[in-house]
PDB file of C-alpha atoms in Angstrom:
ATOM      1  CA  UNK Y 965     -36.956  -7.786  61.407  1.00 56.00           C
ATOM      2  CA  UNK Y 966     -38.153  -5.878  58.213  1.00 66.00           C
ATOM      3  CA  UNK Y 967     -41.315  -3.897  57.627  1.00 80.00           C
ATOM      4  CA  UNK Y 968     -43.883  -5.534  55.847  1.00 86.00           C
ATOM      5  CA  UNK Y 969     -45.457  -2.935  54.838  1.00 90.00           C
ATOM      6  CA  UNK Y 970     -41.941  -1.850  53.554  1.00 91.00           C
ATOM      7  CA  UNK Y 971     -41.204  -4.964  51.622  1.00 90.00           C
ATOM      8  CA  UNK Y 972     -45.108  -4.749  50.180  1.00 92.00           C
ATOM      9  CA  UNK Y 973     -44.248  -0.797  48.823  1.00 88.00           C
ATOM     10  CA  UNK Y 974     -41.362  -1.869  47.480  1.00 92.00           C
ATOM     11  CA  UNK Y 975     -42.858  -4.755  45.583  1.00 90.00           C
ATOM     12  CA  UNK Y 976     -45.310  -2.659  44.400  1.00 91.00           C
ATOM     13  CA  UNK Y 977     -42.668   0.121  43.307  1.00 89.00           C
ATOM     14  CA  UNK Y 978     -41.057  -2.844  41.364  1.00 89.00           C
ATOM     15  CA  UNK Y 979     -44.244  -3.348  39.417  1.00 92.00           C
ATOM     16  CA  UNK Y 980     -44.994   0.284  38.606  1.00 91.00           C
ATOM     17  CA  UNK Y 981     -41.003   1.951  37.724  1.00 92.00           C
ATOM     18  CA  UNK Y 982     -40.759   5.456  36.360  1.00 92.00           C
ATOM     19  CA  UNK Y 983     -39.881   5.281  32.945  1.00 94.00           C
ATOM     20  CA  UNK Y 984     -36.362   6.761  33.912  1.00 95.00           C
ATOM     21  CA  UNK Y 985     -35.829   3.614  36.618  1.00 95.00           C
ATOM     22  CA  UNK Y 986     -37.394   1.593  33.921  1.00 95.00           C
ATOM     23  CA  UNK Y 987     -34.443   2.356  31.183  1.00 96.00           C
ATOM     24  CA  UNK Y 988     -31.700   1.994  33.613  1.00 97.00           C
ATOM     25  CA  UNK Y 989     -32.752  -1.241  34.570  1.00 96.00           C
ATOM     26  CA  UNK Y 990     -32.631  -2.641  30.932  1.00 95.00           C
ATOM     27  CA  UNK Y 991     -29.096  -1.705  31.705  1.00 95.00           C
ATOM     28  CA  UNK Y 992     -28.150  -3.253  34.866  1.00 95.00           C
ATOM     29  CA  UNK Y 993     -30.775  -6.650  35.277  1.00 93.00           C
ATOM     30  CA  UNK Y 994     -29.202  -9.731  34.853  1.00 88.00           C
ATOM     31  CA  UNK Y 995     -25.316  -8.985  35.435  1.00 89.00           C
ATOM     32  CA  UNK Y 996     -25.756  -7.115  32.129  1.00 88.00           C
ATOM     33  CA  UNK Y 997     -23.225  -4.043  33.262  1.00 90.00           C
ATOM     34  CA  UNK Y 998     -20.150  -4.988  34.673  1.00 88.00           C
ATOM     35  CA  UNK Y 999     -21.469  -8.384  35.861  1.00 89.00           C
ATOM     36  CA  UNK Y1000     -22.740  -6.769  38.982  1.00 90.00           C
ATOM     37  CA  UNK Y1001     -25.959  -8.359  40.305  1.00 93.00           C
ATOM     38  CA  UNK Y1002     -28.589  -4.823  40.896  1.00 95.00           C
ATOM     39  CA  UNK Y1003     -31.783  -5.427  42.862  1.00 95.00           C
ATOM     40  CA  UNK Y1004     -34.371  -2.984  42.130  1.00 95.00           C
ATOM     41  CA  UNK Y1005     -36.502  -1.449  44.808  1.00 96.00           C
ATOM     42  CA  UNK Y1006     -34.341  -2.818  48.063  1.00 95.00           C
ATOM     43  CA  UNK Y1007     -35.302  -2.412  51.301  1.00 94.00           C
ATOM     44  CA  UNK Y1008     -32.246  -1.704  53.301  1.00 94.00           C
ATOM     45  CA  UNK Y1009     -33.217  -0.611  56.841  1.00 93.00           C
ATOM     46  CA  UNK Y1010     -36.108   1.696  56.885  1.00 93.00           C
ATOM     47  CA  UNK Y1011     -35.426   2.787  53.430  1.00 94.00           C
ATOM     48  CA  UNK Y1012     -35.951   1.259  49.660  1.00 94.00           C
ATOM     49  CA  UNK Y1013     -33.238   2.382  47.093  1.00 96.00           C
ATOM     50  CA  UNK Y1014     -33.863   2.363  43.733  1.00 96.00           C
ATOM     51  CA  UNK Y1015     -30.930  -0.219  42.687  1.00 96.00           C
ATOM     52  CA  UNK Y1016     -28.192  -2.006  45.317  1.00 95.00           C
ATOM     53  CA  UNK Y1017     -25.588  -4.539  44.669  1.00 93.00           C
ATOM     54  CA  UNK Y1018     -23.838  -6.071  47.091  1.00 88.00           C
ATOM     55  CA  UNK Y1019     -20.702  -5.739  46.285  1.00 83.00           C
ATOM     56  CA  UNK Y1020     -18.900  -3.181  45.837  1.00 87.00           C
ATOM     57  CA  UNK Y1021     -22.342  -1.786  47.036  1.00 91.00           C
ATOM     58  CA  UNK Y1022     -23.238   1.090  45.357  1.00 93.00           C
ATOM     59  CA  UNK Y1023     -26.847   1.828  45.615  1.00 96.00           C
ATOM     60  CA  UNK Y1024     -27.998   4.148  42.616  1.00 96.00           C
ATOM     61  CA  UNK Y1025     -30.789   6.811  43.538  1.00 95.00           C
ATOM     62  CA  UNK Y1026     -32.991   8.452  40.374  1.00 94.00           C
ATOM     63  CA  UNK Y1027     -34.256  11.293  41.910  1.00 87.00           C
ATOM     64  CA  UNK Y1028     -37.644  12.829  40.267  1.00 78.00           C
ATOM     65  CA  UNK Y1029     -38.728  16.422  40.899  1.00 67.00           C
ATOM     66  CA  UNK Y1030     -40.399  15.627  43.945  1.00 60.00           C
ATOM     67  CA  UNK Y1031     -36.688  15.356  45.797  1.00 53.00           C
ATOM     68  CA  UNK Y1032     -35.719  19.054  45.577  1.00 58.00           C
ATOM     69  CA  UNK Y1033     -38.056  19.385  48.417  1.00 64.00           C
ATOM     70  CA  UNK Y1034     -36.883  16.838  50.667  1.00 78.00           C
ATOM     71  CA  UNK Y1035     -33.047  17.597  50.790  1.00 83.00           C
ATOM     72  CA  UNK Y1036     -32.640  16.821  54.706  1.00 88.00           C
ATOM     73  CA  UNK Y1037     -34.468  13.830  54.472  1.00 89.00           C
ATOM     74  CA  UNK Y1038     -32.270  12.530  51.667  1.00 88.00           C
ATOM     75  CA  UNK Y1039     -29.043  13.965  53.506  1.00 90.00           C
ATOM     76  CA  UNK Y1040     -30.112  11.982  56.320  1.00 93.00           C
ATOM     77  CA  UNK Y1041     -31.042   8.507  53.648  1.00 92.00           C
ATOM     78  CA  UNK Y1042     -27.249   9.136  52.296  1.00 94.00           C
ATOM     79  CA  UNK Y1043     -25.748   9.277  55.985  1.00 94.00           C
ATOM     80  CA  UNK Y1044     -27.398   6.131  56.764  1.00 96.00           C
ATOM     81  CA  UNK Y1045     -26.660   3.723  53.749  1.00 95.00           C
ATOM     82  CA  UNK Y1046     -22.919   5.288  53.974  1.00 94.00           C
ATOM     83  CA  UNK Y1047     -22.751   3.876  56.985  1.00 94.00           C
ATOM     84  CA  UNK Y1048     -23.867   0.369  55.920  1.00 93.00           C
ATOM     85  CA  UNK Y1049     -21.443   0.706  53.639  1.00 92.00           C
ATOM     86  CA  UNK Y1050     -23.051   1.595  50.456  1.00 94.00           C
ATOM     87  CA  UNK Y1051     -21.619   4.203  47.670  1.00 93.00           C
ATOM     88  CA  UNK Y1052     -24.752   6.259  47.216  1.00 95.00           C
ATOM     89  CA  UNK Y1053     -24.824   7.527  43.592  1.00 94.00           C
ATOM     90  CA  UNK Y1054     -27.688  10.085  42.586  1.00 94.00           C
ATOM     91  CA  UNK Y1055     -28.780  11.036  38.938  1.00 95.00           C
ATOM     92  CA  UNK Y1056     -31.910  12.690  37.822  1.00 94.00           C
ATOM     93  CA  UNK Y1057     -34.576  11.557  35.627  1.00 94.00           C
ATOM     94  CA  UNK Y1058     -33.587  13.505  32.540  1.00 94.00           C
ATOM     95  CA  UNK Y1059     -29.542  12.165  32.863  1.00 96.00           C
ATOM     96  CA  UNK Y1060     -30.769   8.803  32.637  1.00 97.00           C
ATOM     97  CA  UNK Y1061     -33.224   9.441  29.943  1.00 96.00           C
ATOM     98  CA  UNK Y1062     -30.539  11.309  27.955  1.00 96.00           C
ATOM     99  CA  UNK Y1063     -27.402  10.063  28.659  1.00 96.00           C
ATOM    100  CA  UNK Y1064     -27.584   6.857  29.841  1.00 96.00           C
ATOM    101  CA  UNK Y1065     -23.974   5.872  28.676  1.00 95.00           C
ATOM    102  CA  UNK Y1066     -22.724   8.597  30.840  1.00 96.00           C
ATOM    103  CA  UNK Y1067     -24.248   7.545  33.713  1.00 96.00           C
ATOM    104  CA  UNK Y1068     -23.352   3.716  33.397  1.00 96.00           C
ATOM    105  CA  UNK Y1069     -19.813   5.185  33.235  1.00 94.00           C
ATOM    106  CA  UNK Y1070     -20.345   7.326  36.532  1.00 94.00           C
ATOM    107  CA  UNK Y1071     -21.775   4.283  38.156  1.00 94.00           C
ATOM    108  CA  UNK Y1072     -18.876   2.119  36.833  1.00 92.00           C
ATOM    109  CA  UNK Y1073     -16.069   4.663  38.193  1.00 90.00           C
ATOM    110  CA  UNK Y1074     -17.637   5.121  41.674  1.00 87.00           C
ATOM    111  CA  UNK Y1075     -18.291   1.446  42.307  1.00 82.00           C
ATOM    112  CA  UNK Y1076     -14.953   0.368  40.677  1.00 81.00           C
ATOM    113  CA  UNK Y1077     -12.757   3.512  41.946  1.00 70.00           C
ATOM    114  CA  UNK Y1078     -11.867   4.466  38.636  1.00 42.00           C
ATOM    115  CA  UNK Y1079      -9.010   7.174  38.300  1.00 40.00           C
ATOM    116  CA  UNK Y1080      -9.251   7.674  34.667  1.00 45.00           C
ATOM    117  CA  UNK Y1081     -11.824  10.693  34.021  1.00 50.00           C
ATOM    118  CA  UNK Y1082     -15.401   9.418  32.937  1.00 49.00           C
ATOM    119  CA  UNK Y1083     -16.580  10.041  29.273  1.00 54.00           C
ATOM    120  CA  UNK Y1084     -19.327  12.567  28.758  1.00 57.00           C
ATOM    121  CA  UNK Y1085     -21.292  12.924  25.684  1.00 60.00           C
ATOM    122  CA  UNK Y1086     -21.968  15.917  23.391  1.00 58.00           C
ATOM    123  CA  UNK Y1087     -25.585  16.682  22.249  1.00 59.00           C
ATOM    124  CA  UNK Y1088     -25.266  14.539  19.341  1.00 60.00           C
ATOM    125  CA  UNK Y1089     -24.632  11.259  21.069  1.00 55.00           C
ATOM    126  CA  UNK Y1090     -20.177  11.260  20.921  1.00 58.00           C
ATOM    127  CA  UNK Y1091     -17.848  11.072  23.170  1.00 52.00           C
ATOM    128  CA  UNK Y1092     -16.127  14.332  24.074  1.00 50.00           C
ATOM    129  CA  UNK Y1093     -13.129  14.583  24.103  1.00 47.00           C
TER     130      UNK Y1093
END
C-alpha cells in the first residue's frame, strides 16, 4: 500500500521543480530522449526519485546542495532502488544546468550499457575530442 502523504509530496514536488529538474525534464517528457517513458517525482517504496522509467529502469537523481549532508541516507536510497532493480544515476544541479548534452549521454550509456566512451563538452559548447 503506498503513503499518501508520499504520493501528495510528490505531487506537490511535481508542481514546484527546481529549475535544474525543470530543464532536464524538457529533455526526457514525452518519449522525447531515446523513446523512454520518465515519470517525474515517483514514489517507489518509501522514497520519490526525481525521474524513473521502467525499463531499462534507470532512475536519475539531481542532487542540490542540501545532499552533501545526507550521504548515508542517500547510500542507503541507492542500496534500496538497486535492489528493485533500478540503475541509479546522480548529477548535480550545475551539470544539468551546464551540460545538459553530457548528461543525456551519461544517462543514455548507463541505461543502454553503452561501451563506446560518452562525449564531454569543452567550455564553449563542442564536443571534445
Amino acid at each position: 500500500m503506498r503513503d499518501s502523504r508520499l504520493t501528495a509530496f510528490a505531487r506537490a514536488n511535481r508542481k514546484a521543480p527546481s529549475p535544474a529538474e525543470q530543464h532536464l525534464w524538457l529533455a526526457l517528457r514525452a518519449k522525447r530522449f531515446e523513446a523512454l517513458k520518465f515519470r517525474r517525482q515517483k514514489v517507489i517504496g518509501a522514497y520519490i526519485v526525481d525521474f524513473a522509467a521502467r525499463a531499462p529502469m534507470p532512475v536519475i537523481e539531481i542532487d542540490g546542495d542540501s545532499h552533501a549532508a545526507q550521504e548515508r541516507y542517500d547510500a542507503e536510497r541507492t542500496r534500496f532502488l538497486e535492489e528493485q532493480g533500478y540503475q541509479v544515476i546522480r548529477f548535480t544541479n550545475a551539470e544539468v544546468m551546464g551540460n545538459l548534452e553530457g548528461v543525456l549521454a551519461t544517462i543514455a550509456g548507463v541505461a543502454f550499457a553503452a561501451t563506446s566512451p560518452l562525449p564531454t563538452l569543452s567550455p564553449e559548447g563542442e564536443r571534445a575530442i
